[in-house]
Amino acid sequence: MGANIRMENIDKRYKLANVIRDVNIEIQDGEFLTILGPSGAGKTTLLKMIAGFEDPSKGKILINGNDISRTPIHKRNIGMLFQNYALFPHMTVYKNVEYPLSVRKMSKKERKEKIDAVLKRVRLSEYASRYPRELSGGQQQRVALARALVFDPLILLLDEPMAALDKQLRKQMQLEIKEIHRELGITTVSVTHDQEEALTMASKVCIMKDGMIEQVATPVEIYEKPASVFCAKFIGEANVIPCPVVSVDAAGKGKISVHGLVIPAPDQTRSYAADDTVNIVIRPEKINLVDDSYGGLKFSGTVEQCVYIGDCLKLKVRLTNGHHLKVKVFTSYALSLDVGDEVLLGISEEDIVQVKP
Ligand code: ADP
Ligand code: MG
């Protein structure tokens, strides 16, 4: 059980700057939303407003349809795990986890049941009487997670809680949090700058830039159909190609030139003018090595860089017009490829995505 969160026309101004600008987003009950964006984009500020540590300068936040502007932090029923998840050093694991329950009216027996259950969930039942200093970093973090979950919150907020952990521990923790989310169905909003983490964990990804939302979509949509050049470059690798419109018919339908090859503009829902330029995105793995019989778009070029990364080769290919394409091919198809080789690259028109500037 979770809660539906809605942010309507949210602005946040500090003295000098407008750090959140007209944010509108709805997070469905049980969803796992991950907010991605560069440092300073406003991710933490957004979470703080949901939690109640900051008030919006404008707009409304609704939880299950109720405006929570006047609801104090401890009544919002939100669990939080932030990067500096400081545990109380002089308290045992058990006491740390009990802390949020002590501000709520609850019998000792009821508390113990809840604490035992949550410690079991984070696999720390054996550690209840230890002090934080007697635990590893990963274990300390699991205590912090238990503390965030022990009072059965409707919403869990995570602000880069994994940033300080090493890669292996981070991966393990990601899967653990994902599992907990699946079991509890708690509405979860997490912040990260790690794109792989976002794609692993989230049911929806939100990309932020300069205090505004660039795109909210499923991980697959975000990757396959990025809304803008920024989104395409922020997640995964991308060839972003500005393409001139070379002809427009009477209905306003345009054709564009992709490095000299003319195709209909991928977005046929809008009309074009003769001097328009359209940005397209092609993911490197959508480009294949082909022969003359290939029916899609074909570009010939020379391999200028060839990097072996195990399962794949990452190529930088210089086309005959002097431009470059990033290409990723499975090693098993192209193991003998090397710098200086002439290649023919094939791209299917369906794999070309038109994006906003
Ligand atoms: P992110 O978490 O995406 O890195 P933040 O939400 O922490 O970004 O910050 C967004 C912007 O707001 C930054 O430019 C930051 O300097 C500014 N900011 C954050 N908190 C305050 C504050 N208390 N007073 C003034 N500016 C702030
Ligand atoms: Mg932050």
mmCIF file with all atom_site columns, C-alpha atoms in Angstrom, residues 16-127:
data_model
loop_
_atom_site.group_PDB
_atom_site.id
_atom_site.type_symbol
_atom_site.label_atom_id
_atom_site.label_alt_id
_atom_site.label_comp_id
_atom_site.label_asym_id
_atom_site.label_entity_id
_atom_site.label_seq_id
_atom_site.pdbx_PDB_ins_code
_atom_site.Cartn_x
_atom_site.Cartn_y
_atom_site.Cartn_z
_atom_site.occupancy
_atom_site.B_iso_or_equiv
_atom_site.pdbx_formal_charge
_atom_site.auth_seq_id
_atom_site.auth_comp_id
_atom_site.auth_asym_id
_atom_site.auth_atom_id
_atom_site.pdbx_PDB_model_num
ATOM 1   C CA . LEU A 1 16  ? 18.611 34.756  -5.482  1.00 0.00 ? 16  LEU A CA 1
ATOM 2   C CA . ALA A 1 17  ? 17.245 32.035  -7.653  1.00 0.00 ? 17  ALA A CA 1
ATOM 3   C CA . ASN A 1 18  ? 14.182 30.229  -8.855  1.00 0.00 ? 18  ASN A CA 1
ATOM 4   C CA . VAL A 1 19  ? 15.362 26.653  -8.387  1.00 0.00 ? 19  VAL A CA 1
ATOM 5   C CA . ILE A 1 20  ? 12.129 24.792  -9.205  1.00 0.00 ? 20  ILE A CA 1
ATOM 6   C CA . ARG A 1 21  ? 10.041 26.129  -12.041 1.00 0.00 ? 21  ARG A CA 1
ATOM 7   C CA . ASP A 1 22  ? 6.472  25.108  -12.706 1.00 0.00 ? 22  ASP A CA 1
ATOM 8   C CA . VAL A 1 23  ? 6.816  21.425  -11.909 1.00 0.00 ? 23  VAL A CA 1
ATOM 9   C CA . ASN A 1 24  ? 3.744  19.298  -12.541 1.00 0.00 ? 24  ASN A CA 1
ATOM 10  C CA . ILE A 1 25  ? 3.934  15.607  -11.881 1.00 0.00 ? 25  ILE A CA 1
ATOM 11  C CA . GLU A 1 26  ? 1.716  12.813  -10.688 1.00 0.00 ? 26  GLU A CA 1
ATOM 12  C CA . ILE A 1 27  ? 3.251  9.788   -9.012  1.00 0.00 ? 27  ILE A CA 1
ATOM 13  C CA . GLN A 1 28  ? 0.833  6.882   -8.880  1.00 0.00 ? 28  GLN A CA 1
ATOM 14  C CA . ASP A 1 29  ? 0.174  4.721   -5.859  1.00 0.00 ? 29  ASP A CA 1
ATOM 15  C CA . GLY A 1 30  ? 2.846  2.033   -5.713  1.00 0.00 ? 30  GLY A CA 1
ATOM 16  C CA . GLU A 1 31  ? 5.039  3.569   -8.385  1.00 0.00 ? 31  GLU A CA 1
ATOM 17  C CA . PHE A 1 32  ? 8.842  3.745   -8.158  1.00 0.00 ? 32  PHE A CA 1
ATOM 18  C CA . LEU A 1 33  ? 9.847  7.080   -9.619  1.00 0.00 ? 33  LEU A CA 1
ATOM 19  C CA . THR A 1 34  ? 13.499 7.890   -10.045 1.00 0.00 ? 34  THR A CA 1
ATOM 20  C CA . ILE A 1 35  ? 14.556 11.472  -10.604 1.00 0.00 ? 35  ILE A CA 1
ATOM 21  C CA . LEU A 1 36  ? 17.687 11.898  -12.672 1.00 0.00 ? 36  LEU A CA 1
ATOM 22  C CA . GLY A 1 37  ? 19.528 15.045  -13.514 1.00 0.00 ? 37  GLY A CA 1
ATOM 23  C CA . PRO A 1 38  ? 22.783 16.910  -13.203 1.00 0.00 ? 38  PRO A CA 1
ATOM 24  C CA . SER A 1 39  ? 23.915 18.421  -9.926  1.00 0.00 ? 39  SER A CA 1
ATOM 25  C CA . GLY A 1 40  ? 21.939 21.550  -9.111  1.00 0.00 ? 40  GLY A CA 1
ATOM 26  C CA . ALA A 1 41  ? 18.914 20.523  -11.197 1.00 0.00 ? 41  ALA A CA 1
ATOM 27  C CA . GLY A 1 42  ? 16.638 20.731  -8.141  1.00 0.00 ? 42  GLY A CA 1
ATOM 28  C CA . LYS A 1 43  ? 16.216 17.031  -7.338  1.00 0.00 ? 43  LYS A CA 1
ATOM 29  C CA . THR A 1 44  ? 16.861 17.310  -3.599  1.00 0.00 ? 44  THR A CA 1
ATOM 30  C CA . THR A 1 45  ? 14.702 20.416  -3.349  1.00 0.00 ? 45  THR A CA 1
ATOM 31  C CA . LEU A 1 46  ? 11.805 18.525  -4.908  1.00 0.00 ? 46  LEU A CA 1
ATOM 32  C CA . LEU A 1 47  ? 12.146 15.667  -2.392  1.00 0.00 ? 47  LEU A CA 1
ATOM 33  C CA . LYS A 1 48  ? 12.446 18.112  0.518   1.00 0.00 ? 48  LYS A CA 1
ATOM 34  C CA . MET A 1 49  ? 9.145  19.682  -0.479  1.00 0.00 ? 49  MET A CA 1
ATOM 35  C CA . ILE A 1 50  ? 7.401  16.311  -0.549  1.00 0.00 ? 50  ILE A CA 1
ATOM 36  C CA . ALA A 1 51  ? 8.896  15.478  2.850   1.00 0.00 ? 51  ALA A CA 1
ATOM 37  C CA . GLY A 1 52  ? 7.996  18.865  4.320   1.00 0.00 ? 52  GLY A CA 1
ATOM 38  C CA . PHE A 1 53  ? 11.514 20.224  4.986   1.00 0.00 ? 53  PHE A CA 1
ATOM 39  C CA . GLU A 1 54  ? 10.864 23.007  2.486   1.00 0.00 ? 54  GLU A CA 1
ATOM 40  C CA . ASP A 1 55  ? 7.654  24.733  1.458   1.00 0.00 ? 55  ASP A CA 1
ATOM 41  C CA . PRO A 1 56  ? 6.903  25.489  -2.179  1.00 0.00 ? 56  PRO A CA 1
ATOM 42  C CA . SER A 1 57  ? 6.898  29.202  -3.051  1.00 0.00 ? 57  SER A CA 1
ATOM 43  C CA . LYS A 1 58  ? 3.949  28.498  -5.300  1.00 0.00 ? 58  LYS A CA 1
ATOM 44  C CA . GLY A 1 59  ? 1.730  25.541  -6.163  1.00 0.00 ? 59  GLY A CA 1
ATOM 45  C CA . LYS A 1 60  ? 0.240  22.615  -4.318  1.00 0.00 ? 60  LYS A CA 1
ATOM 46  C CA . ILE A 1 61  ? 1.350  19.161  -3.210  1.00 0.00 ? 61  ILE A CA 1
ATOM 47  C CA . LEU A 1 62  ? -1.426 16.626  -2.789  1.00 0.00 ? 62  LEU A CA 1
ATOM 48  C CA . ILE A 1 63  ? -1.129 13.206  -1.205  1.00 0.00 ? 63  ILE A CA 1
ATOM 49  C CA . ASN A 1 64  ? -4.091 10.984  -1.960  1.00 0.00 ? 64  ASN A CA 1
ATOM 50  C CA . GLY A 1 65  ? -5.894 14.109  -3.085  1.00 0.00 ? 65  GLY A CA 1
ATOM 51  C CA . ASN A 1 66  ? -5.321 16.068  0.138   1.00 0.00 ? 66  ASN A CA 1
ATOM 52  C CA . ASP A 1 67  ? -3.305 19.275  0.137   1.00 0.00 ? 67  ASP A CA 1
ATOM 53  C CA . ILE A 1 68  ? -0.485 18.663  2.618   1.00 0.00 ? 68  ILE A CA 1
ATOM 54  C CA . SER A 1 69  ? 0.916  22.210  2.719   1.00 0.00 ? 69  SER A CA 1
ATOM 55  C CA . ARG A 1 70  ? -0.130 22.577  6.345   1.00 0.00 ? 70  ARG A CA 1
ATOM 56  C CA . THR A 1 71  ? 0.702  19.023  7.419   1.00 0.00 ? 71  THR A CA 1
ATOM 57  C CA . PRO A 1 72  ? 3.811  18.882  9.640   1.00 0.00 ? 72  PRO A CA 1
ATOM 58  C CA . ILE A 1 73  ? 6.652  16.542  8.695   1.00 0.00 ? 73  ILE A CA 1
ATOM 59  C CA . HIS A 1 74  ? 5.939  13.822  11.252  1.00 0.00 ? 74  HIS A CA 1
ATOM 60  C CA . LYS A 1 75  ? 2.284  13.587  10.220  1.00 0.00 ? 75  LYS A CA 1
ATOM 61  C CA . ARG A 1 76  ? 3.013  13.092  6.516   1.00 0.00 ? 76  ARG A CA 1
ATOM 62  C CA . ASN A 1 77  ? 3.836  9.439   7.080   1.00 0.00 ? 77  ASN A CA 1
ATOM 63  C CA . ILE A 1 78  ? 6.873  9.512   4.832   1.00 0.00 ? 78  ILE A CA 1
ATOM 64  C CA . GLY A 1 79  ? 10.008 7.424   5.313   1.00 0.00 ? 79  GLY A CA 1
ATOM 65  C CA . MET A 1 80  ? 13.272 8.982   4.234   1.00 0.00 ? 80  MET A CA 1
ATOM 66  C CA . LEU A 1 81  ? 16.732 7.748   3.459   1.00 0.00 ? 81  LEU A CA 1
ATOM 67  C CA . PHE A 1 82  ? 19.183 10.460  2.554   1.00 0.00 ? 82  PHE A CA 1
ATOM 68  C CA . GLN A 1 83  ? 22.830 10.371  1.618   1.00 0.00 ? 83  GLN A CA 1
ATOM 69  C CA . ASN A 1 84  ? 23.972 11.298  5.116   1.00 0.00 ? 84  ASN A CA 1
ATOM 70  C CA . TYR A 1 85  ? 21.747 8.785   6.844   1.00 0.00 ? 85  TYR A CA 1
ATOM 71  C CA . ALA A 1 86  ? 23.381 9.463   10.211  1.00 0.00 ? 86  ALA A CA 1
ATOM 72  C CA . LEU A 1 87  ? 22.477 6.863   12.818  1.00 0.00 ? 87  LEU A CA 1
ATOM 73  C CA . PHE A 1 88  ? 22.606 7.783   16.488  1.00 0.00 ? 88  PHE A CA 1
ATOM 74  C CA . PRO A 1 89  ? 26.058 6.492   17.487  1.00 0.00 ? 89  PRO A CA 1
ATOM 75  C CA . HIS A 1 90  ? 25.217 6.035   21.177  1.00 0.00 ? 90  HIS A CA 1
ATOM 76  C CA . MET A 1 91  ? 22.134 3.907   20.444  1.00 0.00 ? 91  MET A CA 1
ATOM 77  C CA . THR A 1 92  ? 21.974 0.263   19.491  1.00 0.00 ? 92  THR A CA 1
ATOM 78  C CA . VAL A 1 93  ? 20.519 -0.851  16.186  1.00 0.00 ? 93  VAL A CA 1
ATOM 79  C CA . TYR A 1 94  ? 17.288 -1.682  17.986  1.00 0.00 ? 94  TYR A CA 1
ATOM 80  C CA . LYS A 1 95  ? 17.071 1.774   19.621  1.00 0.00 ? 95  LYS A CA 1
ATOM 81  C CA . ASN A 1 96  ? 17.882 3.502   16.352  1.00 0.00 ? 96  ASN A CA 1
ATOM 82  C CA . VAL A 1 97  ? 15.074 1.707   14.610  1.00 0.00 ? 97  VAL A CA 1
ATOM 83  C CA . GLU A 1 98  ? 12.735 2.297   17.530  1.00 0.00 ? 98  GLU A CA 1
ATOM 84  C CA . TYR A 1 99  ? 13.266 6.048   17.382  1.00 0.00 ? 99  TYR A CA 1
ATOM 85  C CA . PRO A 1 100 ? 10.528 6.925   14.864  1.00 0.00 ? 100 PRO A CA 1
ATOM 86  C CA . LEU A 1 101 ? 8.085  4.754   16.810  1.00 0.00 ? 101 LEU A CA 1
ATOM 87  C CA . SER A 1 102 ? 8.786  6.543   20.085  1.00 0.00 ? 102 SER A CA 1
ATOM 88  C CA . VAL A 1 103 ? 7.281  9.746   18.675  1.00 0.00 ? 103 VAL A CA 1
ATOM 89  C CA . ARG A 1 104 ? 4.160  7.779   17.771  1.00 0.00 ? 104 ARG A CA 1
ATOM 90  C CA . LYS A 1 105 ? 1.867  6.400   20.457  1.00 0.00 ? 105 LYS A CA 1
ATOM 91  C CA . MET A 1 106 ? 2.458  2.670   20.427  1.00 0.00 ? 106 MET A CA 1
ATOM 92  C CA . SER A 1 107 ? 2.723  -0.032  23.073  1.00 0.00 ? 107 SER A CA 1
ATOM 93  C CA . LYS A 1 108 ? 6.107  -1.606  23.792  1.00 0.00 ? 108 LYS A CA 1
ATOM 94  C CA . LYS A 1 109 ? 4.875  -4.944  22.475  1.00 0.00 ? 109 LYS A CA 1
ATOM 95  C CA . GLU A 1 110 ? 3.638  -3.445  19.244  1.00 0.00 ? 110 GLU A CA 1
ATOM 96  C CA . ARG A 1 111 ? 6.935  -1.626  18.791  1.00 0.00 ? 111 ARG A CA 1
ATOM 97  C CA . LYS A 1 112 ? 8.906  -4.804  19.295  1.00 0.00 ? 112 LYS A CA 1
ATOM 98  C CA . GLU A 1 113 ? 6.829  -6.632  16.696  1.00 0.00 ? 113 GLU A CA 1
ATOM 99  C CA . LYS A 1 114 ? 7.431  -3.902  14.163  1.00 0.00 ? 114 LYS A CA 1
ATOM 100 C CA . ILE A 1 115 ? 11.145 -3.626  14.879  1.00 0.00 ? 115 ILE A CA 1
ATOM 101 C CA . ASP A 1 116 ? 11.657 -7.400  14.736  1.00 0.00 ? 116 ASP A CA 1
ATOM 102 C CA . ALA A 1 117 ? 9.811  -7.579  11.430  1.00 0.00 ? 117 ALA A CA 1
ATOM 103 C CA . VAL A 1 118 ? 11.702 -4.742  9.787   1.00 0.00 ? 118 VAL A CA 1
ATOM 104 C CA . LEU A 1 119 ? 15.104 -5.968  10.992  1.00 0.00 ? 119 LEU A CA 1
ATOM 105 C CA . LYS A 1 120 ? 14.261 -9.346  9.535   1.00 0.00 ? 120 LYS A CA 1
ATOM 106 C CA . ARG A 1 121 ? 13.340 -7.690  6.273   1.00 0.00 ? 121 ARG A CA 1
ATOM 107 C CA . VAL A 1 122 ? 16.739 -5.991  6.009   1.00 0.00 ? 122 VAL A CA 1
ATOM 108 C CA . ARG A 1 123 ? 18.472 -9.152  7.269   1.00 0.00 ? 123 ARG A CA 1
ATOM 109 C CA . LEU A 1 124 ? 19.805 -7.631  10.481  1.00 0.00 ? 124 LEU A CA 1
ATOM 110 C CA . SER A 1 125 ? 17.911 -9.629  13.119  1.00 0.00 ? 125 SER A CA 1
ATOM 111 C CA . GLU A 1 126 ? 21.185 -10.837 14.611  1.00 0.00 ? 126 GLU A CA 1
ATOM 112 C CA . TYR A 1 127 ? 22.543 -7.324  14.957  1.00 0.00 ? 127 TYR A CA 1
#
